mmCIF file of C-alpha atoms in Angstrom:
data_model
loop_
_atom_site.group_PDB
_atom_site.id
_atom_site.type_symbol
_atom_site.label_atom_id
_atom_site.label_comp_id
_atom_site.label_asym_id
_atom_site.label_seq_id
_atom_site.Cartn_x
_atom_site.Cartn_y
_atom_site.Cartn_z
ATOM 1 C CA ASP A 287 8.164 8.125 18.169
ATOM 2 C CA ASP A 288 9.912 5.341 16.136
ATOM 3 C CA ASP A 289 11.867 6.664 13.901
ATOM 4 C CA VAL A 290 13.470 4.921 10.443
ATOM 5 C CA ILE A 291 16.492 7.425 9.570
ATOM 6 C CA LEU A 292 18.758 7.049 6.621
ATOM 7 C CA GLY A 293 22.011 8.896 6.326
ATOM 8 C CA GLU A 294 23.002 10.418 2.669
ATOM 9 C CA ALA A 295 26.756 10.845 1.156
ATOM 10 C CA GLY A 296 28.717 12.892 3.646
ATOM 11 C CA ASN A 297 29.315 12.855 7.463
ATOM 12 C CA ASP A 298 25.966 12.570 9.142
ATOM 13 C CA ALA A 299 24.807 13.179 12.727
ATOM 14 C CA LEU A 300 21.556 11.455 13.130
ATOM 15 C CA ASP A 301 19.772 11.190 16.437
ATOM 16 C CA GLY A 302 16.567 9.015 17.203
ATOM 17 C CA GLY A 303 15.496 10.456 20.341
ATOM 18 C CA ASN A 304 12.955 8.611 22.004
ATOM 19 C CA GLY A 305 11.160 5.289 20.643
ATOM 20 C CA ASP A 306 12.438 2.150 18.767
ATOM 21 C CA ASP A 307 14.589 3.729 15.922
ATOM 22 C CA GLN A 308 16.149 2.273 13.016
ATOM 23 C CA ILE A 309 19.045 4.565 12.080
ATOM 24 C CA PHE A 310 21.554 3.676 9.091
ATOM 25 C CA GLY A 311 24.161 5.977 8.483
ATOM 26 C CA GLN A 312 25.382 4.428 5.007
ATOM 27 C CA ASP A 313 28.079 6.410 3.222
ATOM 28 C CA ASP A 314 31.478 8.122 5.031
ATOM 29 C CA ASP A 315 31.864 9.108 8.498
ATOM 30 C CA ASP A 316 28.406 9.152 10.758
ATOM 31 C CA SER A 317 27.652 9.726 14.510
ATOM 32 C CA ILE A 318 24.721 8.106 15.525
ATOM 33 C CA PHE A 319 22.872 8.406 18.638
ATOM 34 C CA GLY A 320 20.032 6.048 19.129
ATOM 35 C CA GLY A 321 18.539 7.674 22.377
ATOM 36 C CA ASP A 322 15.881 5.746 24.559
ATOM 37 C CA GLY A 323 14.336 2.880 22.873
ATOM 38 C CA ASN A 324 15.426 -0.599 21.898
ATOM 39 C CA ASP A 325 17.219 0.599 18.680
ATOM 40 C CA THR A 326 18.580 -0.926 15.252
ATOM 41 C CA LEU A 327 21.696 1.078 14.248
ATOM 42 C CA GLY A 328 24.213 0.635 11.379
ATOM 43 C CA GLY A 329 27.319 2.860 10.346
ATOM 44 C CA GLY A 330 27.432 1.460 6.683
ATOM 45 C CA THR A 331 30.974 2.564 5.164
ATOM 46 C CA GLY A 332 33.576 4.916 6.557
ATOM 47 C CA ASN A 333 34.788 5.300 10.334
ATOM 48 C CA ASP A 334 31.774 5.502 12.135
ATOM 49 C CA GLN A 335 30.798 6.601 16.004
ATOM 50 C CA ILE A 336 27.300 4.522 16.968
ATOM 51 C CA PHE A 337 26.119 5.270 20.563
ATOM 52 C CA GLY A 338 23.008 2.955 21.736
ATOM 53 C CA GLN A 339 22.383 4.765 24.886
ATOM 54 C CA ASN A 340 19.460 3.517 26.382
ATOM 55 C CA ASP A 341 17.568 0.330 26.616
ATOM 56 C CA ASN A 342 18.647 -2.994 24.406
ATOM 57 C CA ASP A 343 20.013 -2.322 21.120
ATOM 58 C CA VAL A 344 21.791 -3.816 18.375
ATOM 59 C CA ILE A 345 24.571 -1.718 16.551
ATOM 60 C CA VAL A 346 26.410 -2.917 13.931
ATOM 61 C CA GLY A 347 29.521 -0.906 12.764
ATOM 62 C CA GLU A 348 30.037 -2.605 9.250
ATOM 63 C CA ALA A 349 32.734 -1.477 7.328
ATOM 64 C CA GLY A 350 35.501 0.922 8.316
ATOM 65 C CA ASN A 351 37.025 1.426 11.849
ATOM 66 C CA ASP A 352 34.440 2.246 13.918
ATOM 67 C CA THR A 353 33.870 3.383 17.609
ATOM 68 C CA LEU A 354 30.601 1.521 19.111
ATOM 69 C CA GLY A 355 28.968 1.736 22.541
ATOM 70 C CA GLY A 356 26.020 0.032 23.943
ATOM 71 C CA GLY A 357 24.951 2.314 27.085
ATOM 72 C CA SER A 358 22.683 1.034 29.646
ATOM 73 C CA GLY A 359 20.603 -2.108 28.459
ATOM 74 C CA ASN A 360 21.464 -5.664 27.068
ATOM 75 C CA ASP A 361 22.892 -4.952 23.828
ATOM 76 C CA GLN A 362 24.212 -6.627 20.966
ATOM 77 C CA ILE A 363 27.154 -4.760 19.300
ATOM 78 C CA PHE A 364 28.913 -6.174 16.192
ATOM 79 C CA GLY A 365 31.998 -4.517 14.516
ATOM 80 C CA GLN A 366 32.387 -6.399 11.437
ATOM 81 C CA ASN A 367 34.999 -5.151 9.200
ATOM 82 C CA GLY A 368 37.724 -2.688 10.557
ATOM 83 C CA ALA A 369 39.733 -2.126 13.420
ATOM 84 C CA ASP A 370 36.783 -1.347 15.968
ATOM 85 C CA PHE A 371 36.346 -0.141 19.697
ATOM 86 C CA LEU A 372 33.476 -1.905 21.238
ATOM 87 C CA THR A 373 32.279 -0.814 24.688
ATOM 88 C CA GLY A 374 29.182 -2.699 26.325
ATOM 89 C CA GLY A 375 28.235 -0.256 28.885
ATOM 90 C CA LEU A 376 25.870 -1.144 31.359
ATOM 91 C CA GLY A 377 23.857 -4.404 31.281
ATOM 92 C CA VAL A 378 24.830 -8.087 29.888
ATOM 93 C CA ASP A 379 26.228 -7.022 26.690
ATOM 94 C CA THR A 380 27.376 -9.329 23.602
ATOM 95 C CA LEU A 381 30.307 -8.108 21.576
ATOM 96 C CA THR A 382 31.636 -9.416 18.255
ATOM 97 C CA GLY A 383 34.306 -7.412 16.738
ATOM 98 C CA GLY A 384 34.347 -9.149 13.433
ATOM 99 C CA SER A 385 37.327 -9.074 11.143
ATOM 100 C CA GLY A 386 40.507 -7.000 11.888
ATOM 101 C CA SER A 387 42.054 -5.655 15.124
ATOM 102 C CA ASP A 388 39.330 -4.924 17.665
ATOM 103 C CA ARG A 389 39.614 -3.565 21.049
ATOM 104 C CA PHE A 390 37.226 -4.492 23.580
ATOM 105 C CA ALA A 391 36.593 -2.134 27.055
ATOM 106 C CA ILE A 392 36.496 -3.872 29.943
ATOM 107 C CA LEU A 393 34.441 -1.765 32.320
ATOM 108 C CA SER A 394 34.868 -1.697 36.176
ATOM 109 C CA SER A 395 32.321 -3.614 38.380
ATOM 110 C CA LEU A 396 31.349 -0.648 39.696
ATOM 111 C CA SER A 397 29.993 0.552 36.557
ATOM 112 C CA ALA A 398 28.805 -2.315 34.335
ATOM 113 C CA ASN A 399 27.699 -5.790 34.244
ATOM 114 C CA GLN A 400 29.944 -8.330 32.263
ATOM 115 C CA ASP A 401 30.166 -8.475 28.672
ATOM 116 C CA ILE A 402 30.317 -11.636 26.365
ATOM 117 C CA ILE A 403 33.114 -11.210 24.133
ATOM 118 C CA GLN A 404 32.032 -13.371 21.305
ATOM 119 C CA ASP A 405 35.168 -13.520 19.011
ATOM 120 C CA PHE A 406 38.267 -12.704 20.860
ATOM 121 C CA GLN A 407 41.134 -13.298 18.797
ATOM 122 C CA ASN A 408 44.331 -13.750 20.848
ATOM 123 C CA GLY A 409 47.215 -11.868 19.103
ATOM 124 C CA VAL A 410 45.122 -9.934 16.922
ATOM 125 C CA ASP A 411 42.374 -8.128 19.135
ATOM 126 C CA LEU A 412 43.109 -6.194 22.591
ATOM 127 C CA LEU A 413 41.189 -5.913 25.829
ATOM 128 C CA TYR A 414 41.340 -2.038 27.092
ATOM 129 C CA LEU A 415 40.930 -1.593 30.907
ATOM 130 C CA THR A 416 39.456 1.490 32.073
ATOM 131 C CA GLY A 417 39.451 3.456 35.136
ATOM 132 C CA GLU A 418 41.293 2.061 37.842
ATOM 133 C CA LEU A 419 41.719 -1.493 36.362
ATOM 134 C CA THR A 420 44.898 -3.357 36.051
ATOM 135 C CA PHE A 421 46.220 -6.692 34.687
ATOM 136 C CA GLU A 422 47.704 -7.423 38.096
ATOM 137 C CA GLY A 423 44.297 -6.793 39.776
ATOM 138 C CA LEU A 424 42.445 -9.219 37.942
ATOM 139 C CA ILE A 425 41.885 -12.868 37.973
ATOM 140 C CA ILE A 426 41.782 -14.781 34.738
ATOM 141 C CA ASN A 427 39.662 -18.034 35.163
ATOM 142 C CA GLY A 428 38.536 -20.556 33.109
ATOM 143 C CA PHE A 429 34.762 -21.887 33.193
ATOM 144 C CA GLU A 430 33.800 -24.314 31.007
ATOM 145 C CA ASP A 431 35.164 -23.570 27.559
ATOM 146 C CA ASN A 432 35.489 -20.136 28.262
ATOM 147 C CA THR A 433 37.566 -17.439 30.116
ATOM 148 C CA GLN A 434 36.182 -15.034 32.709
ATOM 149 C CA ILE A 435 37.939 -12.004 33.417
ATOM 150 C CA ILE A 436 37.043 -11.214 37.249
ATOM 151 C CA GLU A 437 37.974 -8.268 39.036
ATOM 152 C CA ASN A 438 40.145 -9.348 42.091
ATOM 153 C CA SER A 439 39.102 -6.983 44.899
ATOM 154 C CA THR A 440 35.181 -7.196 44.122
ATOM 155 C CA ASP A 441 35.190 -11.120 42.759
ATOM 156 C CA GLU A 442 32.789 -9.551 40.147
ATOM 157 C CA ILE A 443 33.106 -11.184 36.856
ATOM 158 C CA LEU A 444 33.636 -8.167 34.286
ATOM 159 C CA ALA A 445 33.792 -10.341 30.684
ATOM 160 C CA VAL A 446 33.618 -13.745 29.204
ATOM 161 C CA LEU A 447 35.804 -14.672 26.553
ATOM 162 C CA VAL A 448 34.003 -17.138 24.545
ATOM 163 C CA GLY A 449 36.020 -20.190 23.418
ATOM 164 C CA ILE A 450 39.401 -18.581 24.892
ATOM 165 C CA ASP A 451 42.010 -20.958 26.933
ATOM 166 C CA PRO A 452 42.521 -18.805 30.056
ATOM 167 C CA ALA A 453 46.324 -20.119 29.287
ATOM 168 C CA GLU A 454 46.437 -17.961 26.698
ATOM 169 C CA ILE A 455 45.373 -14.616 28.280
ATOM 170 C CA THR A 456 48.701 -12.320 29.194
ATOM 171 C CA PRO A 457 49.369 -9.106 29.985
ATOM 172 C CA LEU A 458 50.212 -8.790 26.066
ATOM 173 C CA ASP A 459 46.338 -8.701 25.429
ATOM 174 C CA PHE A 460 45.706 -5.696 27.586
ATOM 175 C CA ILE A 461 46.107 -1.917 27.088
#
């Protein structure tokens, strides 16, 4: 079923299950799970954990230091305010951190498709390498006005940093 779920004051745990859901945590530190379906998920205030899980989701952290994960599907993930951690997961995902020092997860090509990172701020945001990925195992390549992060051993594009000159990317941008 398609659900509309609104959290209340306090720390809520909200799960949409199946269907195209709209879930909004509102106040405090919430845990939100979209489940199956094309979901719209919003955290509100607080340090929220929001996971789209399956299908194509829109995930908005809003205020606070949020952990946001897309799961499978082509997701749109917006951190907005705060120091957020964004993971696209499977699919071609669009990640926008917003204001604050954000961390964007870069997943191995064996587990994900490329992510499009819209607003990487050099010297402010960081790229978080997962699994066996290392900076030395990457190719940093310019393409049009963007930077591609490519896994050297597979030639797979892992992420695209929109509007970033590849000469600006150094090991200091990765954790």
